[in-house]
Amino acid sequence: MEHVYWNPTMETMPREQLRALQNERLRDVVRRVYEHVPFYRNKMQQLGITPNDIHGVEDLHLLPFTEKQDLRNNYPFGLFAVPQSEIVRIHASSGTTGKPSVAGYTSGDVDRWAELMARAMYCANVGKSDIVQVAYGYGLFTGGLGAHYGAERVGASVIPMSGGNTVRQLMLMEDFGSTALCCTPSYALNLADAMEREGITLDRIRLKSGIFGAEPWTEDMRRRIEEKMGIDALNVYGLSEVMGPGVAMECMAKNGMHIWEDHFLPEVIGPDGKSLPYGEQGDLTFTTLTKHGMPLIRYRTHDLCTLTDEPCPCGRTHVRMGRVMGRTDDMLIIRGVNVFPSQIEHALLQVPGIEPHYHIVVDRVGTLDTIEVQVELSPSVMSDTVRDLETLERKIVNSLASHALIHASVKLCQPGTLPRSEGKAVRVTDRRHLQ
């Protein structure tokens, strides 16, 4: 099989040359954040280091970590490294108490993002002759626009469908002759099941590739999607704070996602805060090497995975990350939306008539994730009518949608019936079994 690259010079660069480029870019980004971001200057001063102490990747361990809480503490624009007038795009991901984590992009950042998503498209054999159906959400979520700009960059035709409206998705997929699909893997399975219900056979669609991400998925799910849709299903990785989708992308070898190391310097961090060797599982951590709007130094994603520098059959030389096996914090990913139990608690506390005792049950019904929030009624409302309780339930559902950005079912429980804990409360039962 002939290997096709969007940027062959960068994607197949010998590792010693790649390291030299990383060293140069690391020195530059450390100097920029020290000069323009008070948060990083203060952090480095507390550690007794200056940009002059950072000569290259071998000095990365001297630099401070950045946590998601640091983004919240500097909300909204405190981590920007350029004047507001140079920021052309603002994205955000959900936060624990209604305040999102913000990411700012210069025009150069947006251009580099499109370039990296173009690399991702080529990994999936998507190019100028393709028709790409983007069924990720558009808006503050980075998925839709990230895939959109990458597909346009390679010259493909883009159908900006966004998420949902399954019957219409299938109609346009068939009528427009979509050859590539971008969405969450669970929604891809949902579309595949809907094809069966609608009697749409594989000979009626032209799909060949799927670029799926925004939530964990298994090899079993990959096989099911590929069989049902007749495609190559590939994993894409990203997060709003670092860039969005396209930080890493799987190639046709389907054996891990190439992290574009000329732009992102990855580490895997152990429980003691020290970098782990390739092959050991830990907390995936990124330093952005080329971002100007909001560079991040050693940003801890809290995604658990491994890295490998073993040669890949595709010829790309960038290290690969394995599937994300879980998280080191308590964040849940429900249909591509990040949600914390504390967000759900915040939403519940906006509604009078219920107690601050709750339990979250996450499950997978068919191909889609579901979430049920069990919450105790206040004794004062126990005598209310059925209609009053239905009204209360609707208020809770609406509050969850408004404050936590999730669509959940609600189960009202009698006072004192949910389990209590003498230690750390167990708020979540996750019945999804990832293998």
Short mmCIF file of C-alpha atoms in Angstrom, two decimals:
data_model
loop_
_atom_site.label_atom_id
_atom_site.label_comp_id
_atom_site.label_asym_id
_atom_site.label_seq_id
_atom_site.Cartn_x
_atom_site.Cartn_y
_atom_site.Cartn_z
CA MET A 1 0.00 0.00 0.00
CA GLU A 2 1.34 3.40 -0.97
CA HIS A 3 1.68 5.79 1.97
CA VAL A 4 0.23 9.25 1.48
CA TYR A 5 1.10 12.14 3.79
CA TRP A 6 -0.26 15.65 3.97
CA ASN A 7 3.10 17.03 5.10
CA PRO A 8 5.70 14.33 4.41
CA THR A 9 8.63 16.44 5.60
CA MET A 10 7.17 16.83 9.10
CA GLU A 11 5.28 13.55 9.40
CA THR A 12 8.30 11.38 8.50
CA MET A 13 11.05 13.57 9.98
CA PRO A 14 13.88 11.52 11.55
CA ARG A 15 13.50 11.55 15.31
CA GLU A 16 16.81 13.30 15.98
CA GLN A 17 15.74 16.18 13.71
CA LEU A 18 12.33 16.21 15.37
CA ARG A 19 13.99 16.49 18.79
CA ALA A 20 16.12 19.43 17.60
CA LEU A 21 12.96 21.18 16.39
CA GLN A 22 11.23 20.46 19.72
CA ASN A 23 14.17 21.91 21.63
CA GLU A 24 14.05 25.13 19.62
CA ARG A 25 10.28 25.49 19.94
CA LEU A 26 10.28 24.65 23.65
CA ARG A 27 12.81 27.39 24.37
CA ASP A 28 10.64 29.83 22.41
CA VAL A 29 7.34 28.97 24.12
CA VAL A 30 8.88 29.06 27.61
CA ARG A 31 10.27 32.52 26.90
CA ARG A 32 6.90 33.73 25.57
CA VAL A 33 4.85 32.54 28.56
CA TYR A 34 7.42 33.91 31.00
CA GLU A 35 7.24 37.33 29.39
CA HIS A 36 3.49 37.51 28.67
CA VAL A 37 1.58 35.26 31.12
CA PRO A 38 1.88 36.35 34.79
CA PHE A 39 0.62 32.93 35.96
CA TYR A 40 3.59 31.14 34.40
CA ARG A 41 6.09 33.81 35.37
CA ASN A 42 5.00 33.52 39.00
CA LYS A 43 5.10 29.71 38.86
CA MET A 44 8.61 29.70 37.43
CA GLN A 45 9.84 32.30 39.89
CA GLN A 46 8.49 30.20 42.75
CA LEU A 47 10.55 27.28 41.41
CA GLY A 48 13.60 29.52 41.02
CA ILE A 49 13.93 29.05 37.27
CA THR A 50 14.04 31.39 34.26
CA PRO A 51 13.80 30.72 30.52
CA ASN A 52 17.61 30.63 30.45
CA ASP A 53 17.47 27.37 32.44
CA ILE A 54 15.50 25.60 29.71
CA HIS A 55 17.81 24.44 26.93
CA GLY A 56 15.64 21.67 25.51
CA VAL A 57 13.38 18.70 26.18
CA GLU A 58 15.84 17.29 28.72
CA ASP A 59 14.96 20.26 30.98
CA LEU A 60 11.20 19.81 30.69
CA HIS A 61 11.04 18.29 34.17
CA LEU A 62 12.12 21.62 35.67
CA LEU A 63 8.94 23.35 34.47
CA PRO A 64 5.70 23.56 36.49
CA PHE A 65 2.59 21.54 35.71
CA THR A 66 -0.64 23.20 34.61
CA GLU A 67 -3.92 21.80 35.95
CA LYS A 68 -7.48 22.32 34.79
CA GLN A 69 -8.08 24.22 38.03
CA ASP A 70 -5.47 26.75 36.91
CA LEU A 71 -7.59 27.45 33.84
CA ARG A 72 -10.64 27.96 36.04
CA ASN A 73 -8.71 30.21 38.42
CA ASN A 74 -7.64 32.39 35.50
CA TYR A 75 -11.09 32.48 33.85
CA PRO A 76 -11.77 33.82 31.34
CA PHE A 77 -8.69 35.25 29.62
CA GLY A 78 -5.94 35.17 32.27
CA LEU A 79 -3.79 32.62 30.44
CA PHE A 80 -3.82 34.39 27.08
CA ALA A 81 -0.30 35.26 25.91
CA VAL A 82 -1.31 37.85 23.31
CA PRO A 83 -3.48 40.99 23.42
CA GLN A 84 -7.23 40.43 23.08
CA SER A 85 -7.08 42.13 19.67
CA GLU A 86 -5.04 39.18 18.33
CA ILE A 87 -7.55 36.53 19.48
CA VAL A 88 -9.81 35.55 16.56
CA ARG A 89 -11.55 32.50 18.07
CA ILE A 90 -12.70 31.51 21.54
CA HIS A 91 -13.73 27.94 22.34
CA ALA A 92 -14.65 26.54 25.73
CA SER A 93 -15.37 23.26 27.46
CA SER A 94 -17.72 22.74 30.35
CA GLY A 95 -16.59 23.61 33.87
CA THR A 96 -17.52 22.16 37.26
CA THR A 97 -19.63 25.06 38.52
CA GLY A 98 -20.89 26.59 35.31
CA LYS A 99 -17.62 28.37 34.45
CA PRO A 100 -16.08 26.80 31.32
CA SER A 101 -12.43 26.24 30.56
CA VAL A 102 -11.58 28.78 27.87
CA ALA A 103 -9.21 28.43 24.92
CA GLY A 104 -8.16 31.39 22.78
CA TYR A 105 -6.75 31.16 19.26
CA THR A 106 -4.85 33.60 17.08
CA SER A 107 -5.32 33.43 13.31
CA GLY A 108 -2.03 31.50 13.21
CA ASP A 109 -3.35 29.01 15.78
CA VAL A 110 -6.48 28.40 13.72
CA ASP A 111 -4.33 27.90 10.62
CA ARG A 112 -2.08 25.39 12.40
CA TRP A 113 -5.15 23.57 13.73
CA ALA A 114 -6.50 23.22 10.20
CA GLU A 115 -3.10 21.92 9.07
CA LEU A 116 -2.99 19.27 11.77
CA MET A 117 -6.55 18.17 11.05
CA ALA A 118 -5.53 17.96 7.39
CA ARG A 119 -2.84 15.49 8.46
CA ALA A 120 -5.55 13.59 10.33
CA MET A 121 -7.74 13.50 7.22
CA TYR A 122 -4.88 12.05 5.17
CA CYS A 123 -4.33 9.42 7.89
CA ALA A 124 -7.89 8.32 7.13
CA ASN A 125 -7.32 8.42 3.34
CA VAL A 126 -9.56 11.49 3.05
CA GLY A 127 -8.57 14.00 0.38
CA LYS A 128 -9.74 16.35 -2.33
CA SER A 129 -12.17 13.94 -3.97
CA ASP A 130 -14.03 13.13 -0.73
CA ILE A 131 -17.29 14.33 0.77
CA VAL A 132 -16.99 14.66 4.56
CA GLN A 133 -20.09 14.60 6.75
CA VAL A 134 -19.32 16.33 10.05
CA ALA A 135 -21.73 15.13 12.72
CA TYR A 136 -19.77 16.49 15.69
CA GLY A 137 -21.44 19.40 17.45
CA TYR A 138 -20.57 22.90 16.31
CA GLY A 139 -20.21 25.88 18.65
CA LEU A 140 -18.05 26.26 21.75
CA PHE A 141 -17.26 22.53 21.49
CA THR A 142 -14.18 22.20 19.24
CA GLY A 143 -15.21 18.99 17.46
CA GLY A 144 -17.36 20.30 14.63
CA LEU A 145 -15.25 23.24 13.52
CA GLY A 146 -11.99 21.32 13.97
CA ALA A 147 -13.08 18.54 11.61
CA HIS A 148 -14.68 21.08 9.27
CA TYR A 149 -11.53 23.17 8.80
CA GLY A 150 -9.33 20.11 8.33
CA ALA A 151 -11.59 18.68 5.65
CA GLU A 152 -11.70 22.02 3.84
CA ARG A 153 -7.90 22.30 4.07
CA VAL A 154 -7.41 19.06 2.11
CA GLY A 155 -9.94 20.28 -0.46
CA ALA A 156 -12.77 17.91 0.43
CA SER A 157 -16.44 18.87 0.22
CA VAL A 158 -17.87 19.39 3.72
CA ILE A 159 -21.42 18.72 4.90
CA PRO A 160 -21.68 20.65 8.20
CA MET A 161 -24.51 18.57 9.65
CA SER A 162 -23.61 18.89 13.34
CA GLY A 163 -25.03 16.29 15.75
CA GLY A 164 -28.44 14.66 15.96
CA ASN A 165 -31.34 14.41 13.49
CA THR A 166 -30.43 10.84 12.63
CA VAL A 167 -32.95 10.23 9.83
CA ARG A 168 -31.81 13.39 8.04
CA GLN A 169 -28.17 12.38 8.56
CA LEU A 170 -28.84 9.11 6.76
CA MET A 171 -30.81 10.78 3.96
CA LEU A 172 -28.00 13.22 3.20
CA MET A 173 -25.36 10.53 3.61
CA GLU A 174 -27.07 8.55 0.86
CA ASP A 175 -28.17 11.44 -1.38
CA PHE A 176 -24.93 13.44 -1.19
CA GLY A 177 -22.66 10.39 -1.38
CA SER A 178 -20.70 11.07 1.82
CA THR A 179 -17.40 9.18 1.82
CA ALA A 180 -16.19 10.09 5.32
CA LEU A 181 -18.01 10.53 8.62
CA CYS A 182 -16.80 12.53 11.63
CA CYS A 183 -18.67 12.01 14.92
CA THR A 184 -18.47 10.25 18.27
CA PRO A 185 -18.15 6.45 18.01
CA SER A 186 -21.38 5.93 19.96
CA TYR A 187 -23.25 8.12 17.46
CA ALA A 188 -21.68 6.21 14.57
CA LEU A 189 -23.13 3.01 16.05
CA ASN A 190 -26.45 4.77 16.47
CA LEU A 191 -26.38 5.72 12.78
CA ALA A 192 -25.45 2.14 11.85
CA ASP A 193 -28.38 0.76 13.82
CA ALA A 194 -30.68 3.35 12.27
CA MET A 195 -29.51 2.23 8.81
CA GLU A 196 -30.67 -1.28 9.64
CA ARG A 197 -34.04 -0.03 10.90
CA GLU A 198 -34.52 2.09 7.77
CA GLY A 199 -33.46 -0.76 5.48
CA ILE A 200 -30.47 1.17 4.10
CA THR A 201 -28.01 -1.41 2.78
CA LEU A 202 -24.29 -0.82 2.36
CA ASP A 203 -24.57 -0.70 -1.43
CA ARG A 204 -26.62 2.49 -1.07
CA ILE A 205 -23.91 4.48 0.74
CA ARG A 206 -20.36 5.43 -0.28
CA LEU A 207 -18.75 5.76 3.16
CA LYS A 208 -15.17 4.51 3.36
CA SER A 209 -13.70 6.21 6.45
CA GLY A 210 -14.82 7.27 9.90
CA ILE A 211 -12.91 9.71 12.14
CA PHE A 212 -14.29 9.10 15.60
CA GLY A 213 -13.36 10.64 18.95
CA ALA A 214 -14.48 12.76 21.92
CA GLU A 215 -15.19 9.68 24.07
CA PRO A 216 -13.48 6.39 24.97
CA TRP A 217 -14.29 3.40 22.77
CA THR A 218 -13.11 -0.14 22.44
CA GLU A 219 -11.73 -2.43 19.77
CA ASP A 220 -15.02 -4.33 19.94
CA MET A 221 -16.90 -1.14 19.12
CA ARG A 222 -14.50 -0.47 16.24
CA ARG A 223 -15.22 -3.91 14.78
CA ARG A 224 -18.96 -3.45 15.12
CA ILE A 225 -18.88 -0.05 13.41
CA GLU A 226 -16.65 -1.32 10.61
CA GLU A 227 -18.87 -4.35 9.97
CA LYS A 228 -22.12 -2.42 10.07
CA MET A 229 -20.96 0.54 7.96
CA GLY A 230 -18.33 -1.07 5.74
CA ILE A 231 -15.65 1.50 6.66
CA ASP A 232 -12.27 1.95 8.29
CA ALA A 233 -13.05 3.37 11.75
CA LEU A 234 -10.18 5.47 13.11
CA ASN A 235 -9.55 7.12 16.45
CA VAL A 236 -8.83 10.86 16.74
CA TYR A 237 -7.77 12.59 19.95
CA GLY A 238 -7.81 16.14 21.16
CA LEU A 239 -9.02 18.46 23.88
CA SER A 240 -10.18 22.04 23.76
CA GLU A 241 -7.53 23.36 26.13
CA VAL A 242 -4.66 22.04 24.00
CA MET A 243 -6.19 22.66 20.56
CA GLY A 244 -9.21 20.50 19.82
CA PRO A 245 -9.41 17.34 17.69
CA GLY A 246 -6.24 16.57 15.77
CA VAL A 247 -3.70 16.59 18.60
CA ALA A 248 -3.27 12.91 17.69
CA MET A 249 -4.68 10.69 14.97
CA GLU A 250 -4.69 7.00 14.18
CA CYS A 251 -3.37 5.84 10.84
CA MET A 252 -4.51 2.83 8.83
CA ALA A 253 -2.25 0.59 10.94
CA LYS A 254 -4.89 1.06 13.69
CA ASN A 255 -2.32 0.62 16.42
CA GLY A 256 -2.31 3.89 18.35
CA MET A 257 -2.66 7.58 17.51
CA HIS A 258 0.30 9.60 16.22
CA ILE A 259 0.81 12.70 18.37
CA TRP A 260 2.01 15.56 16.17
CA GLU A 261 5.20 16.10 18.13
CA ASP A 262 6.34 19.11 16.16
CA HIS A 263 3.44 20.97 17.82
CA PHE A 264 2.77 19.07 21.07
CA LEU A 265 5.37 17.66 23.44
CA PRO A 266 3.83 14.64 25.23
CA GLU A 267 4.75 13.08 28.54
CA VAL A 268 3.20 10.33 30.64
CA ILE A 269 3.35 11.26 34.33
CA GLY A 270 3.30 8.78 37.20
CA PRO A 271 1.62 9.24 40.61
CA ASP A 272 4.87 10.72 41.98
CA GLY A 273 4.79 13.51 39.37
CA LYS A 274 7.75 12.13 37.43
CA SER A 275 7.81 11.36 33.73
CA LEU A 276 7.45 7.66 32.89
CA PRO A 277 9.26 5.75 30.11
CA TYR A 278 7.47 4.64 26.96
CA GLY A 279 5.15 1.70 27.53
CA GLU A 280 4.14 2.60 31.09
CA GLN A 281 0.64 3.90 31.79
CA GLY A 282 0.16 7.28 33.38
CA ASP A 283 -1.34 10.74 33.12
CA LEU A 284 -0.98 12.11 29.58
CA THR A 285 0.54 15.59 29.74
CA PHE A 286 1.15 18.11 26.94
CA THR A 287 3.31 21.15 26.38
CA THR A 288 2.11 23.16 23.37
CA LEU A 289 5.07 24.16 21.22
CA THR A 290 3.46 26.43 18.62
CA LYS A 291 0.32 27.92 20.18
CA HIS A 292 0.42 31.69 20.48
CA GLY A 293 -3.01 32.62 21.84
CA MET A 294 -2.94 30.37 24.90
CA PRO A 295 0.19 28.22 25.19
CA LEU A 296 0.16 25.59 27.93
CA ILE A 297 3.15 24.17 29.79
CA ARG A 298 2.93 20.55 30.99
CA TYR A 299 -0.86 20.50 30.96
CA ARG A 300 -2.14 17.41 32.76
CA THR A 301 -5.06 15.96 30.83
CA HIS A 302 -5.72 13.25 33.45
CA ASP A 303 -6.28 10.82 30.59
CA LEU A 304 -4.62 7.49 31.35
CA CYS A 305 -2.68 5.96 28.48
CA THR A 306 0.72 4.75 27.29
CA LEU A 307 3.13 6.09 24.66
CA THR A 308 5.28 4.15 22.22
CA ASP A 309 8.06 5.14 19.84
CA GLU A 310 8.10 1.77 18.11
CA PRO A 311 8.28 2.22 14.30
CA CYS A 312 4.86 2.34 12.62
CA PRO A 313 4.17 0.58 9.30
CA CYS A 314 2.76 3.83 7.93
CA GLY A 315 6.20 5.46 8.03
CA ARG A 316 5.23 8.34 10.31
CA THR A 317 7.88 8.89 12.95
CA HIS A 318 5.82 10.65 15.63
CA VAL A 319 5.15 8.73 18.86
CA ARG A 320 1.82 7.03 19.27
CA MET A 321 -0.54 7.08 22.22
CA GLY A 322 -2.66 4.08 23.06
CA ARG A 323 -6.38 4.21 23.70
CA VAL A 324 -7.37 6.27 26.72
CA MET A 325 -8.08 3.67 29.41
CA GLY A 326 -9.72 5.96 31.93
CA ARG A 327 -9.09 9.12 33.88
CA THR A 328 -7.14 10.05 36.94
CA ASP A 329 -9.92 12.36 38.09
CA ASP A 330 -13.67 11.95 38.34
CA MET A 331 -14.74 13.39 35.01
CA LEU A 332 -17.34 11.45 33.05
CA ILE A 333 -17.65 11.56 29.27
CA ILE A 334 -21.28 11.16 28.20
CA ARG A 335 -21.84 11.14 24.43
CA GLY A 336 -18.79 13.32 23.93
CA VAL A 337 -19.73 15.83 26.63
CA ASN A 338 -17.44 16.21 29.64
CA VAL A 339 -19.30 16.33 32.94
CA PHE A 340 -18.16 16.24 36.56
CA PRO A 341 -20.29 14.98 39.47
CA SER A 342 -19.77 18.41 41.02
CA GLN A 343 -21.49 19.98 37.99
CA ILE A 344 -24.48 17.73 38.56
CA GLU A 345 -24.47 18.62 42.25
CA HIS A 346 -24.38 22.31 41.33
CA ALA A 347 -27.38 21.85 39.03
CA LEU A 348 -29.36 19.95 41.67
CA LEU A 349 -28.74 22.59 44.28
CA GLN A 350 -30.50 25.16 42.10
CA VAL A 351 -33.80 23.33 42.57
CA PRO A 352 -35.79 23.68 45.84
CA GLY A 353 -37.60 20.64 47.18
CA ILE A 354 -34.75 18.12 47.01
CA GLU A 355 -32.00 17.07 49.40
CA PRO A 356 -28.24 17.22 48.59
CA HIS A 357 -28.13 13.42 48.46
CA TYR A 358 -27.81 12.04 44.98
CA HIS A 359 -26.35 9.20 42.95
CA ILE A 360 -25.40 9.09 39.28
CA VAL A 361 -25.86 5.93 37.22
CA VAL A 362 -24.14 5.83 33.84
CA ASP A 363 -25.02 3.00 31.49
CA ARG A 364 -24.97 2.09 27.83
CA VAL A 365 -28.29 1.18 26.25
CA GLY A 366 -27.74 -0.23 22.79
CA THR A 367 -25.04 2.01 21.36
CA LEU A 368 -25.63 5.20 23.32
CA ASP A 369 -24.56 6.25 26.79
CA THR A 370 -27.32 7.08 29.25
CA ILE A 371 -27.23 8.88 32.57
CA GLU A 372 -29.76 8.68 35.41
CA VAL A 373 -29.61 11.03 38.36
CA GLN A 374 -31.21 9.66 41.51
CA VAL A 375 -32.06 12.36 44.01
CA GLU A 376 -33.84 12.43 47.37
CA LEU A 377 -36.96 14.47 47.94
CA SER A 378 -37.18 16.84 50.87
CA PRO A 379 -39.63 15.59 53.52
CA SER A 380 -41.67 18.75 52.97
CA VAL A 381 -42.65 17.70 49.43
CA MET A 382 -43.47 14.08 50.17
CA SER A 383 -47.16 14.92 50.51
CA ASP A 384 -47.30 16.76 47.16
CA THR A 385 -49.49 15.51 44.33
CA VAL A 386 -48.23 13.42 41.44
CA ARG A 387 -48.54 16.48 39.22
CA ASP A 388 -46.37 18.51 41.61
CA LEU A 389 -43.72 15.78 41.62
CA GLU A 390 -43.76 15.64 37.81
CA THR A 391 -43.24 19.41 37.74
CA LEU A 392 -40.32 19.07 40.16
CA GLU A 393 -38.81 16.33 38.01
CA ARG A 394 -39.00 18.57 34.92
CA LYS A 395 -37.30 21.40 36.84
CA ILE A 396 -34.43 19.07 37.74
CA VAL A 397 -34.09 17.84 34.15
CA ASN A 398 -34.02 21.44 32.92
CA SER A 399 -31.46 22.48 35.53
CA LEU A 400 -29.18 19.60 34.56
CA ALA A 401 -29.46 20.62 30.91
CA SER A 402 -28.80 24.27 31.72
CA HIS A 403 -25.99 23.97 34.26
CA ALA A 404 -24.33 20.66 33.43
CA LEU A 405 -25.15 20.55 29.68
CA ILE A 406 -26.44 16.98 29.87
CA HIS A 407 -29.77 15.36 29.09
CA ALA A 408 -30.42 12.98 31.96
CA SER A 409 -33.34 11.02 33.29
CA VAL A 410 -34.26 11.77 36.90
CA LYS A 411 -35.43 9.32 39.57
CA LEU A 412 -37.03 10.88 42.64
CA CYS A 413 -36.31 8.87 45.79
CA GLN A 414 -37.85 8.97 49.27
CA PRO A 415 -35.88 10.73 52.02
CA GLY A 416 -33.09 8.63 53.54
CA THR A 417 -33.14 5.91 50.88
CA LEU A 418 -29.91 6.66 49.03
CA PRO A 419 -26.71 5.18 50.50
CA ARG A 420 -24.65 7.31 52.85
CA SER A 421 -20.89 7.15 53.16
CA GLU A 422 -18.71 7.72 56.21
CA GLY A 423 -15.71 8.43 54.01
CA LYS A 424 -15.55 9.81 50.50
CA ALA A 425 -18.98 9.64 48.94
CA VAL A 426 -19.38 7.27 46.02
CA ARG A 427 -21.42 9.42 43.69
CA VAL A 428 -21.15 7.46 40.45
CA THR A 429 -21.97 3.95 39.29
CA ASP A 430 -20.61 3.49 35.79
CA ARG A 431 -22.05 0.35 34.22
CA ARG A 432 -20.31 0.79 30.88
CA HIS A 433 -17.68 -1.88 30.52
CA LEU A 434 -14.77 -0.81 28.36
CA GLN A 435 -12.44 -3.59 27.35
#
